[in-house]
Each structure stands twice: as structure tokens, then as C-alpha cells.
Amino acid sequence: MLYISFNILDTLKFKDFKNLHKHMVNVRKPNYEFPDDSPKIDWDSKQTQEEVDIAIKELSDYLDIAPEIHRRKAFIPDYAITYLEKYINADNAKLEALSLQNVDSIFNYLEYGFEVDIDNLEKLNANSALINFSTGNYPFGGIERFIITLKAFGLKATECFDGFVISKIEWLSDIEYKTTELPEKTKAYLQPTHSKNKTALMELLSHFLASEKSLYLAAGIIGVFSAVIGLLFILFSNHKSFAVTLIFIGLIEIAAMVPAYFKYQQKFDDKVSFYETDQIAFAQSEIETSEKALKSFFWLKLIYGGLIVMLILAMSFISPESILFGIFTALILHLAFAITIDNFGERYTKTYLTELQSVEF
């Protein structure tokens, strides 16, 4: 799909261009016939020879002008004509003896010389838009005069794809511009749809597993801090039960989370291998796994929250000097950390699931 993106400098001129765009679309329809815009004269109403003569002159004056000139006047306003004449004069000065261009030749190009199908005109936001077109003919008339036509309507082209390469458009003056090829963007644009989907899915998977890896690392770090703080409490405090519980839970978290962190690459490689075997089955498996994970996060947070409430209630019945008081305090801290970790995991998983469901196969 060829395209030109442009900035809208004047909304009223953009409205005028949409009329020209509609005409260009109609002209390219099979068996399209131009509407008859000749003067409609009611000959029966003419009572005198003078009235008849005036009507004949009106019709004669209209017929003396070629139909394409009438169409050009209807679809290209005076301000656009002025701009196009400025461009043509500068261009003809370069051509010297070969100076054959005029505004009518550009209009002929818009109707017939620009051998493309105009697919759609899409307004991206208040200040920019995109026009798409397609063709099976190369060469197809080129896009320079169409870019200039856009500029004549106050539409400043910024980027285009001519069927071969995507180019950035930079205006050097009111009528001159230069193009800079964007090979990487062209490569991505020309990539087959299934390859784009594969790239998108692999990026999703990579980002999600990187987030998951970060959570494993965060949980492991919490375990390390827990063990260190517990050790400090043993050395410098009388809260032995609190300290021992911190160390014990911290070591469990380190043992569980750190290996998972280092197994990240193997997990990613396994998922890539599964994808390459059957991408549809892989996507479905990931969706089901993510949906189950979201349910697990909900129930885990609910259980952790319930345990925190129960431990707080239990602590209200025991002495602060009790062994259980220290154990319960350490458990509450770690359950709170677990809920925080699960909140992040739930958010990452929900984002991954939403984007995963948007990828088409």
C-alpha cells in the first residue's frame, strides 16, 4: 500500500482537497461518466430573439472551453492555481525549450496520468492525515506532482512510500523539498503480515518474561534483606522469634526465587521453540495460561489478605513479649510484600493478555 502522510496547515483548504480527492476516486471507477455541467437552458421560456441570442452565447461560450478545463476550475480553487503556476514556472525555467507543463497538464495527471487507485483518505488527528493508494503499474506517473498538489491545498507532505522505499520529506522552500530514505522503516513496512505478527508476539513475550524475571529478582532481594535484617535483630535485639522468622522466610524466598531468575533464558527459549512449532497453539496456550495466572493472583491476594487479618486479630490476644507475637509480625510483613509482588505480576499479566489477544493470525 503506497501512501503519503501530510500536515494540515488550513482546515478549509483541506475541505477543498477532499472534493478533489472524491473526484479522483470517481474518475478511477469503471465506466464512470462525467456529469453534464453545461448550462441548463429552458428554450420554451425564451420570448424574444434577444433572450435566445443571450442563451445561445452562454451555451457557445461554455462549449468553447474544453470539458477538462471546466472540471479543473470546479475542483482546483484559485489559491491552488496560483501555487501550481508558481511551481510550474520554476520547473519550466529548468526545462527551458522543453517547457510543456501548465496547470491543465497537472490536472490531466491527477485524472489520468497518476495511474493509481485512490484507496482512502484518513485524518489521523486535527493536524495530520494520510492518503493511501495502490497500483500495479510501474512507473505510474510518479508522486512528485501529487505532493505538490497537496501543498497547493495547504497540505505539507512529511513522509511517503512510493512502492520501493519509505522516505522522509523535508521542505527546503515553498515549492522545493528533499527526500531521505528510511531503509529500516521500509524493511519493517514491507515485512509480511505473519512475520510482523511473529515479531510483535516475540516482543510481547520478551517484555512479559523480562517483567516476570524482574519480579523473581525483587522477591529474591526481599528474601536477602529479610535474612540480613533478621541476623541484625539476633545480634542487636531481644526480638529473637521475630529475627529467626525473618531469616527462615528470607532463606525460603532466596531458594525459590533466585533459581527461577537464572532459568529465565531457558524458559524463553522453550517458549520460542513452542511458537515456531505451532504459533496458533502457542498463542492459545499463552492466553489460557495468562487467564489462569490472573485467577491465581486474585485468590492468592485474597488468601494473603485474610491471613494478615487473622494474624492481626490473633496478635491482639497475645503479649508483645510472646514468641508468637514476633513470628506473626514477621509473617505479616512478608505477606504484605507478597501482595505487592502479586499486584505487579497481575498488572503485567493483564497487559500481556490484552495485547496477546489483539495479535491476529
Coordinates of N, CA and C in Angstrom, one line a residue, residues 170-323:
E170 N 11.4 16.7 3.6 CA 11.8 17.9 4.3 C 11.7 19.0 3.2
W171 N 11.0 20.1 3.6 CA 10.7 21.2 2.6 C 11.9 22.2 2.7
L172 N 12.5 22.5 1.6 CA 13.6 23.4 1.5 C 13.1 24.8 1.2
S173 N 12.0 24.9 0.6 CA 11.3 26.2 0.3 C 9.8 25.9 0.1
D174 N 9.1 26.9 -0.4 CA 7.7 26.8 -0.5 C 7.3 25.7 -1.6
I175 N 8.2 25.6 -2.6 CA 8.0 24.7 -3.7 C 9.0 23.6 -3.9
E176 N 10.0 23.6 -3.1 CA 11.1 22.6 -3.2 C 11.2 21.7 -1.9
Y177 N 11.5 20.5 -2.1 CA 11.7 19.6 -1.0 C 12.7 18.5 -1.3
K178 N 13.3 17.9 -0.3 CA 14.2 16.8 -0.5 C 13.7 15.6 0.3
T179 N 14.1 14.4 -0.2 CA 13.6 13.2 0.5 C 14.8 12.4 1.0
T180 N 14.6 11.8 2.2 CA 15.7 11.0 2.8 C 15.1 9.6 3.0
E181 N 15.7 8.6 2.4 CA 15.3 7.2 2.5 C 15.4 6.7 3.9
L182 N 14.4 5.9 4.3 CA 14.4 5.3 5.7 C 14.4 3.8 5.5
P183 N 15.6 3.2 5.3 CA 15.6 1.7 5.0 C 15.1 0.8 6.1
E184 N 15.3 1.1 7.3 CA 14.8 0.3 8.4 C 13.3 0.3 8.5
K185 N 12.7 1.5 8.3 CA 11.3 1.6 8.4 C 10.7 0.9 7.2
T186 N 11.3 1.0 6.0 CA 10.9 0.3 4.8 C 10.9 -1.2 5.0
K187 N 12.0 -1.7 5.6 CA 12.1 -3.1 5.8 C 10.9 -3.6 6.7
A188 N 10.6 -2.9 7.7 CA 9.6 -3.3 8.6 C 8.2 -3.2 8.0
Y189 N 8.0 -2.2 7.1 CA 6.7 -1.9 6.4 C 6.5 -3.0 5.4
L190 N 7.5 -3.5 4.7 CA 7.4 -4.5 3.7 C 7.4 -5.9 4.2
Q191 N 7.6 -6.0 5.5 CA 7.6 -7.4 6.1 C 6.3 -8.0 6.0
P192 N 6.2 -9.3 5.6 CA 4.9 -10.0 5.5 C 4.1 -9.9 6.8
T193 N 2.8 -9.9 6.7 CA 1.9 -9.8 7.9 C 2.3 -10.8 9.0
H194 N 2.5 -12.1 8.5 CA 2.7 -13.2 9.5 C 4.0 -12.9 10.2
S195 N 5.0 -12.3 9.5 CA 6.3 -12.0 10.1 C 6.2 -10.9 11.1
K196 N 5.3 -9.9 10.8 CA 5.1 -8.8 11.7 C 4.4 -9.3 12.9
N197 N 3.4 -10.3 12.8 CA 2.8 -10.8 13.9 C 3.7 -11.6 14.8
K198 N 4.6 -12.3 14.1 CA 5.6 -13.1 14.9 C 6.5 -12.1 15.7
T199 N 7.0 -11.1 15.0 CA 7.8 -10.1 15.7 C 7.1 -9.5 16.9
A200 N 5.8 -9.1 16.6 CA 5.0 -8.5 17.7 C 4.8 -9.4 18.8
L201 N 4.6 -10.7 18.5 CA 4.3 -11.7 19.6 C 5.6 -12.0 20.4
M202 N 6.7 -12.1 19.7 CA 8.0 -12.3 20.3 C 8.4 -11.1 21.2
E203 N 8.1 -9.9 20.8 CA 8.3 -8.7 21.6 C 7.4 -8.7 22.8
L204 N 6.2 -9.1 22.7 CA 5.3 -9.2 23.8 C 5.8 -10.2 24.8
L205 N 6.2 -11.4 24.3 CA 6.7 -12.4 25.2 C 8.0 -12.0 25.9
S206 N 8.9 -11.4 25.1 CA 10.1 -10.9 25.7 C 9.9 -9.9 26.8
H207 N 9.0 -8.9 26.6 CA 8.7 -7.9 27.6 C 8.1 -8.5 28.8
F208 N 7.1 -9.5 28.6 CA 6.4 -10.1 29.7 C 7.4 -10.9 30.6
L209 N 8.2 -11.7 29.9 CA 9.1 -12.6 30.7 C 10.2 -11.7 31.4
A210 N 10.6 -10.6 30.8 CA 11.5 -9.7 31.4 C 10.9 -9.1 32.7
S211 N 9.6 -8.8 32.6 CA 8.9 -8.3 33.8 C 8.8 -9.4 34.9
E212 N 8.5 -10.6 34.4 CA 8.4 -11.7 35.3 C 9.8 -12.0 36.0
K213 N 10.8 -11.9 35.2 CA 12.2 -12.0 35.7 C 12.5 -11.0 36.8
S214 N 12.1 -9.8 36.5 CA 12.3 -8.7 37.5 C 11.6 -9.0 38.8
L215 N 10.4 -9.5 38.7 CA 9.6 -9.9 39.9 C 10.3 -11.0 40.7
Y216 N 10.9 -12.0 40.0 CA 11.7 -13.0 40.7 C 12.8 -12.4 41.4
L217 N 13.5 -11.5 40.7 CA 14.7 -10.8 41.3 C 14.3 -10.0 42.5
A218 N 13.1 -9.3 42.4 CA 12.7 -8.4 43.5 C 12.3 -9.3 44.7
A219 N 11.7 -10.4 44.5 CA 11.3 -11.3 45.6 C 12.6 -11.9 46.2
G220 N 13.6 -12.2 45.4 CA 14.9 -12.7 45.9 C 15.6 -11.7 46.8
I221 N 15.5 -10.4 46.3 CA 16.2 -9.3 47.0 C 15.5 -9.1 48.4
I222 N 14.1 -9.2 48.4 CA 13.4 -9.1 49.6 C 13.8 -10.2 50.6
G223 N 14.0 -11.4 50.0 CA 14.5 -12.5 50.9 C 15.8 -12.3 51.5
V224 N 16.7 -11.7 50.7 CA 18.1 -11.3 51.2 C 18.0 -10.3 52.3
F225 N 17.2 -9.2 52.0 CA 17.0 -8.2 53.1 C 16.4 -8.8 54.3
S226 N 15.5 -9.7 54.2 CA 14.8 -10.3 55.3 C 15.8 -11.1 56.2
A227 N 16.7 -11.9 55.5 CA 17.7 -12.6 56.2 C 18.7 -11.7 56.9
V228 N 19.1 -10.7 56.2 CA 20.1 -9.8 56.8 C 19.5 -9.0 58.0
I229 N 18.3 -8.5 57.8 CA 17.6 -7.8 58.9 C 17.4 -8.7 60.1
G230 N 17.0 -10.0 59.8 CA 16.8 -11.0 60.9 C 18.1 -11.2 61.6
L231 N 19.2 -11.3 60.9 CA 20.5 -11.5 61.5 C 20.9 -10.3 62.4
L232 N 20.6 -9.1 61.9 CA 20.9 -7.9 62.7 C 20.1 -7.9 64.0
F233 N 18.8 -8.3 63.9 CA 18.0 -8.4 65.1 C 18.5 -9.4 66.1
I234 N 19.0 -10.5 65.6 CA 19.6 -11.5 66.5 C 20.8 -11.0 67.3
L235 N 21.6 -10.2 66.6 CA 22.8 -9.7 67.2 C 22.6 -8.5 68.1
F236 N 21.6 -7.6 67.7 CA 21.4 -6.4 68.5 C 20.1 -6.2 69.1
S237 N 19.2 -7.2 69.1 CA 17.9 -7.0 69.7 C 17.5 -8.3 70.5
N238 N 16.4 -8.1 71.3 CA 15.9 -9.2 72.1 C 14.7 -9.9 71.4
H239 N 14.3 -9.4 70.2 CA 13.2 -10.0 69.5 C 13.7 -11.2 68.7
K240 N 14.0 -12.3 69.4 CA 14.6 -13.4 68.7 C 13.6 -14.2 67.8
S241 N 12.4 -14.3 68.2 CA 11.4 -15.1 67.4 C 11.2 -14.3 66.1
F242 N 11.1 -13.0 66.2 CA 10.9 -12.1 65.0 C 12.1 -12.3 64.1
A243 N 13.3 -12.3 64.6 CA 14.5 -12.3 63.8 C 14.7 -13.7 63.2
V244 N 14.4 -14.8 63.9 CA 14.6 -16.1 63.4 C 13.5 -16.3 62.2
T245 N 12.3 -15.8 62.4 CA 11.3 -16.0 61.4 C 11.7 -15.2 60.1
L246 N 12.2 -14.0 60.3 CA 12.7 -13.3 59.1 C 13.8 -14.0 58.4
I247 N 14.7 -14.6 59.1 CA 15.8 -15.3 58.4 C 15.2 -16.6 57.7
F248 N 14.4 -17.3 58.4 CA 13.8 -18.5 57.8 C 13.0 -18.3 56.6
I249 N 12.1 -17.3 56.6 CA 11.3 -16.9 55.4 C 12.2 -16.4 54.3
G250 N 13.2 -15.6 54.7 CA 14.1 -15.0 53.7 C 14.8 -16.0 53.0
L251 N 15.3 -17.1 53.7 CA 16.1 -18.1 53.0 C 15.2 -18.9 52.1
I252 N 13.9 -19.1 52.5 CA 13.0 -19.9 51.6 C 12.8 -19.1 50.3
E253 N 12.6 -17.7 50.4 CA 12.4 -16.9 49.3 C 13.6 -16.9 48.4
I254 N 14.8 -16.8 49.0 CA 16.0 -16.9 48.2 C 16.1 -18.2 47.4
A255 N 15.8 -19.3 48.1 CA 15.9 -20.6 47.5 C 14.9 -20.8 46.4
A256 N 13.7 -20.2 46.5 CA 12.7 -20.3 45.5 C 12.8 -19.4 44.3
M257 N 13.2 -18.2 44.6 CA 13.2 -17.1 43.5 C 14.5 -17.0 42.7
V258 N 15.6 -17.1 43.4 CA 16.9 -16.9 42.7 C 17.1 -17.9 41.5
P259 N 16.8 -19.2 41.8 CA 17.0 -20.2 40.6 C 16.0 -19.9 39.5
A260 N 14.8 -19.4 39.8 CA 13.8 -19.1 38.8 C 14.4 -17.9 37.9
Y261 N 15.1 -17.0 38.6 CA 15.6 -15.8 37.9 C 16.7 -16.3 36.9
F262 N 17.5 -17.2 37.3 CA 18.6 -17.6 36.4 C 18.1 -18.6 35.3
K263 N 16.9 -19.2 35.5 CA 16.3 -20.0 34.5 C 15.5 -19.3 33.4
Y264 N 15.5 -18.0 33.5 CA 14.7 -17.1 32.6 C 15.0 -17.4 31.1
Q265 N 16.3 -17.5 30.8 CA 16.6 -17.7 29.4 C 16.1 -19.0 28.8
Q266 N 16.3 -20.0 29.7 CA 15.8 -21.4 29.2 C 14.3 -21.3 29.0
K267 N 13.6 -20.7 29.9 CA 12.1 -20.6 29.8 C 11.7 -19.8 28.5
F268 N 12.5 -18.8 28.2 CA 12.2 -18.0 27.0 C 12.5 -18.9 25.7
D269 N 13.6 -19.6 25.7 CA 14.0 -20.4 24.6 C 12.9 -21.5 24.4
D270 N 12.4 -22.1 25.5 CA 11.4 -23.1 25.4 C 10.1 -22.6 24.7
K271 N 9.7 -21.4 25.1 CA 8.5 -20.8 24.6 C 8.7 -20.4 23.1
V272 N 9.9 -19.9 22.7 CA 10.2 -19.6 21.3 C 10.1 -20.9 20.5
S273 N 10.6 -22.0 21.0 CA 10.6 -23.3 20.3 C 9.2 -23.7 20.1
F274 N 8.3 -23.6 21.1 CA 6.9 -23.9 21.0 C 6.2 -23.1 20.0
Y275 N 6.5 -21.8 19.9 CA 5.9 -20.9 19.0 C 6.3 -21.3 17.5
E276 N 7.5 -21.6 17.3 CA 8.0 -21.9 16.0 C 7.4 -23.2 15.5
T277 N 7.0 -24.1 16.4 CA 6.3 -25.4 16.1 C 4.9 -25.1 15.6
D278 N 4.2 -24.3 16.4 CA 2.7 -24.1 16.1 C 2.4 -22.7 16.7
Q279 N 2.4 -21.6 15.9 CA 2.2 -20.3 16.5 C 0.7 -20.1 17.0
I280 N -0.2 -20.8 16.4 CA -1.6 -20.6 16.8 C -1.8 -21.3 18.2
A281 N -1.3 -22.6 18.3 CA -1.4 -23.3 19.5 C -0.6 -22.6 20.6
F282 N 0.5 -22.0 20.3 CA 1.3 -21.2 21.3 C 0.5 -20.1 21.8
A283 N -0.1 -19.3 20.9 CA -0.9 -18.1 21.3 C -2.0 -18.5 22.2
Q284 N -2.7 -19.6 21.8 CA -3.9 -20.1 22.6 C -3.4 -20.5 24.0
S285 N -2.2 -21.2 24.0 CA -1.7 -21.7 25.3 C -1.3 -20.5 26.2
E286 N -0.7 -19.5 25.6 CA -0.3 -18.3 26.4 C -1.6 -17.6 26.9
I287 N -2.6 -17.5 26.1 CA -3.9 -16.9 26.6 C -4.5 -17.7 27.8
E288 N -4.5 -19.0 27.6 CA -5.1 -19.8 28.7 C -4.2 -19.7 30.0
T289 N -2.9 -19.8 29.8 CA -2.0 -19.7 30.9 C -2.2 -18.3 31.6
S290 N -2.3 -17.3 30.9 CA -2.4 -15.9 31.4 C -3.7 -15.8 32.2
E291 N -4.8 -16.3 31.6 CA -6.1 -16.3 32.3 C -6.1 -17.0 33.6
K292 N -5.4 -18.2 33.6 CA -5.3 -18.9 34.9 C -4.4 -18.2 35.9
A293 N -3.4 -17.5 35.4 CA -2.5 -16.8 36.3 C -3.2 -15.6 36.9
L294 N -4.1 -15.0 36.2 CA -4.9 -13.8 36.7 C -5.8 -14.3 37.9
K295 N -6.4 -15.5 37.6 CA -7.3 -16.1 38.7 C -6.4 -16.4 39.9
S296 N -5.2 -17.0 39.7 CA -4.4 -17.3 40.8 C -4.0 -16.1 41.6
F297 N -3.6 -15.0 40.9 CA -3.3 -13.8 41.6 C -4.4 -13.3 42.5
F298 N -5.6 -13.4 42.0 CA -6.8 -13.0 42.7 C -6.9 -13.8 44.0
W299 N -6.9 -15.1 43.9 CA -7.0 -15.9 45.1 C -5.9 -15.8 46.0
L300 N -4.7 -15.7 45.5 CA -3.5 -15.6 46.4 C -3.6 -14.3 47.2
K301 N -3.9 -13.2 46.6 CA -4.1 -11.9 47.3 C -5.2 -12.0 48.3
L302 N -6.3 -12.7 48.0 CA -7.4 -12.8 48.9 C -6.9 -13.6 50.1
I303 N -6.2 -14.7 49.9 CA -5.7 -15.6 51.0 C -4.7 -14.8 51.8
Y304 N -3.8 -14.1 51.2 CA -2.8 -13.4 51.9 C -3.4 -12.3 52.8
G305 N -4.4 -11.6 52.2 CA -5.1 -10.6 53.0 C -5.9 -11.2 54.1
G306 N -6.5 -12.3 53.9 CA -7.2 -13.0 55.0 C -6.3 -13.4 56.1
L307 N -5.1 -13.9 55.7 CA -4.2 -14.3 56.7 C -3.7 -13.1 57.5
I308 N -3.4 -12.0 56.9 CA -3.0 -10.8 57.6 C -4.0 -10.4 58.6
V309 N -5.3 -10.4 58.2 CA -6.4 -10.0 59.2 C -6.4 -11.0 60.3
M310 N -6.3 -12.3 60.1 CA -6.3 -13.3 61.1 C -5.2 -13.1 62.1
L311 N -4.0 -12.9 61.5 CA -2.8 -12.7 62.4 C -2.9 -11.5 63.2
I312 N -3.4 -10.4 62.7 CA -3.6 -9.1 63.4 C -4.6 -9.4 64.6
L313 N -5.7 -10.1 64.3 CA -6.6 -10.4 65.3 C -6.0 -11.2 66.4
A314 N -5.2 -12.2 66.0 CA -4.6 -13.1 67.0 C -3.6 -12.4 67.8
M315 N -2.9 -11.4 67.2 CA -1.9 -10.6 68.0 C -2.5 -9.8 69.1
S316 N -3.8 -9.4 68.9 CA -4.5 -8.6 69.9 C -4.7 -9.4 71.2
F317 N -4.6 -10.7 71.1 CA -4.9 -11.6 72.3 C -3.6 -12.1 72.9
I318 N -2.4 -11.7 72.4 CA -1.2 -12.3 73.0 C -0.3 -11.1 73.4
S319 N 0.7 -11.4 74.2 CA 1.6 -10.4 74.7 C 2.6 -10.0 73.7
P320 N 3.1 -8.8 73.7 CA 4.1 -8.4 72.7 C 5.4 -9.1 73.0
E321 N 5.6 -9.6 74.2 CA 6.9 -10.3 74.5 C 6.8 -11.8 74.1
S322 N 5.6 -12.2 73.6 CA 5.4 -13.6 73.3 C 6.2 -14.0 72.0
I323 N 6.6 -15.2 72.0 CA 7.3 -15.8 70.8 C 6.4 -15.6 69.6

